[in-house]
Protein backbone atom coordinates (compact mmCIF):
# COMPACT_ATOMS: atom_id res chain seq x y z
CA UNK A 1 0.00 0.00 0.00
CA UNK A 2 3.02 2.29 0.22
CA UNK A 3 2.78 3.89 -3.23
CA UNK A 4 -0.46 5.81 -2.70
CA UNK A 5 -2.57 6.78 0.31
CA UNK A 6 -5.80 7.81 -1.39
CA UNK A 7 -7.19 8.45 -4.86
CA UNK A 8 -9.28 11.29 -6.22
CA UNK A 9 -12.90 10.34 -6.74
CA UNK A 10 -12.81 11.31 -10.42
CA UNK A 11 -9.74 9.12 -11.05
CA UNK A 12 -11.36 6.10 -9.38
CA UNK A 13 -14.54 6.53 -11.44
CA UNK A 14 -12.47 6.66 -14.65
CA UNK A 15 -10.67 3.51 -13.57
CA UNK A 16 -13.90 1.63 -12.86
CA UNK A 17 -15.34 2.63 -16.23
CA UNK A 18 -12.12 1.59 -17.99
CA UNK A 19 -12.44 -1.97 -16.62
CA UNK A 20 -16.09 -2.31 -17.64
CA UNK A 21 -18.02 -1.14 -14.58
CA UNK A 22 -21.16 0.91 -15.13
CA UNK A 23 -22.73 3.56 -12.92
CA UNK A 24 -25.85 1.98 -11.43
CA UNK A 25 -27.20 4.58 -9.03
CA UNK A 26 -26.49 6.92 -6.16
CA UNK A 27 -28.03 6.59 -2.74
CA UNK A 28 -27.34 9.27 -0.17
CA UNK A 29 -23.62 9.95 -0.10
CA UNK A 30 -22.69 6.69 -1.83
CA UNK A 31 -22.15 5.87 -5.50
CA UNK A 32 -22.87 2.36 -6.73
CA UNK A 33 -21.26 0.78 -9.77
CA UNK A 34 -21.96 -2.68 -11.18
CA UNK A 35 -19.99 -4.99 -13.42
CA UNK A 36 -21.35 -7.90 -15.39
CA UNK A 37 -20.30 -11.18 -13.81
CA UNK A 38 -19.53 -9.58 -10.46
CA UNK A 39 -21.60 -10.79 -7.52
CA UNK A 40 -21.59 -7.59 -5.51
CA UNK A 41 -21.80 -3.89 -6.41
CA UNK A 42 -18.85 -1.53 -6.01
CA UNK A 43 -19.77 1.12 -3.45
CA UNK A 44 -17.90 4.25 -2.38
CA UNK A 45 -18.62 7.80 -1.20
CA UNK A 46 -19.09 10.36 -3.95
CA UNK A 47 -17.25 13.26 -2.27
CA UNK A 48 -13.60 13.66 -1.45
CA UNK A 49 -10.70 11.28 -1.86
CA UNK A 50 -11.24 7.55 -1.52
CA UNK A 51 -9.05 5.80 1.08
CA UNK A 52 -6.85 3.13 -0.44
CA UNK A 53 -8.20 0.52 2.00
CA UNK A 54 -11.71 0.96 0.56
CA UNK A 55 -10.33 0.63 -2.94
CA UNK A 56 -8.45 -2.56 -2.12
CA UNK A 57 -11.61 -4.03 -0.59
CA UNK A 58 -13.48 -3.29 -3.83
CA UNK A 59 -10.62 -4.83 -5.82
CA UNK A 60 -11.21 -8.14 -4.02
CA UNK A 61 -14.83 -7.98 -5.15
CA UNK A 62 -13.69 -7.33 -8.73
CA UNK A 63 -11.01 -10.04 -8.64
CA UNK A 64 -8.18 -7.60 -9.45
CA UNK A 65 -4.77 -7.65 -7.75
CA UNK A 66 -3.21 -4.62 -6.11
CA UNK A 67 -0.34 -4.74 -8.57
CA UNK A 68 -2.69 -4.71 -11.59
CA UNK A 69 -4.59 -1.80 -10.08
CA UNK A 70 -1.48 0.26 -9.36
CA UNK A 71 -0.22 -0.33 -12.90
CA UNK A 72 -3.57 0.64 -14.47
CA UNK A 73 -4.10 3.71 -12.29
CA UNK A 74 -0.75 5.16 -13.38
CA UNK A 75 -2.02 5.13 -16.98
CA UNK A 76 -5.21 6.98 -16.03
CA UNK A 77 -3.59 9.71 -13.94
PDB file of C-alpha atoms in Angstrom, residues 11-23 72 76:
ATOM      1  CA  UNK A  11      -9.742   9.118 -11.051  1.00  0.00           C
ATOM      2  CA  UNK A  12     -11.363   6.105  -9.381  1.00  0.00           C
ATOM      3  CA  UNK A  13     -14.538   6.527 -11.438  1.00  0.00           C
ATOM      4  CA  UNK A  14     -12.474   6.657 -14.647  1.00  0.00           C
ATOM      5  CA  UNK A  15     -10.667   3.508 -13.566  1.00  0.00           C
ATOM      6  CA  UNK A  16     -13.903   1.625 -12.864  1.00  0.00           C
ATOM      7  CA  UNK A  17     -15.343   2.627 -16.232  1.00  0.00           C
ATOM      8  CA  UNK A  18     -12.118   1.586 -17.988  1.00  0.00           C
ATOM      9  CA  UNK A  19     -12.445  -1.966 -16.617  1.00  0.00           C
ATOM     10  CA  UNK A  20     -16.088  -2.308 -17.642  1.00  0.00           C
ATOM     11  CA  UNK A  21     -18.022  -1.139 -14.581  1.00  0.00           C
ATOM     12  CA  UNK A  22     -21.165   0.908 -15.131  1.00  0.00           C
ATOM     13  CA  UNK A  23     -22.732   3.557 -12.916  1.00  0.00           C
ATOM     14  CA  UNK A  72      -3.567   0.635 -14.467  1.00  0.00           C
ATOM     15  CA  UNK A  76      -5.213   6.977 -16.031  1.00  0.00           C
TER      16      UNK A  76
END
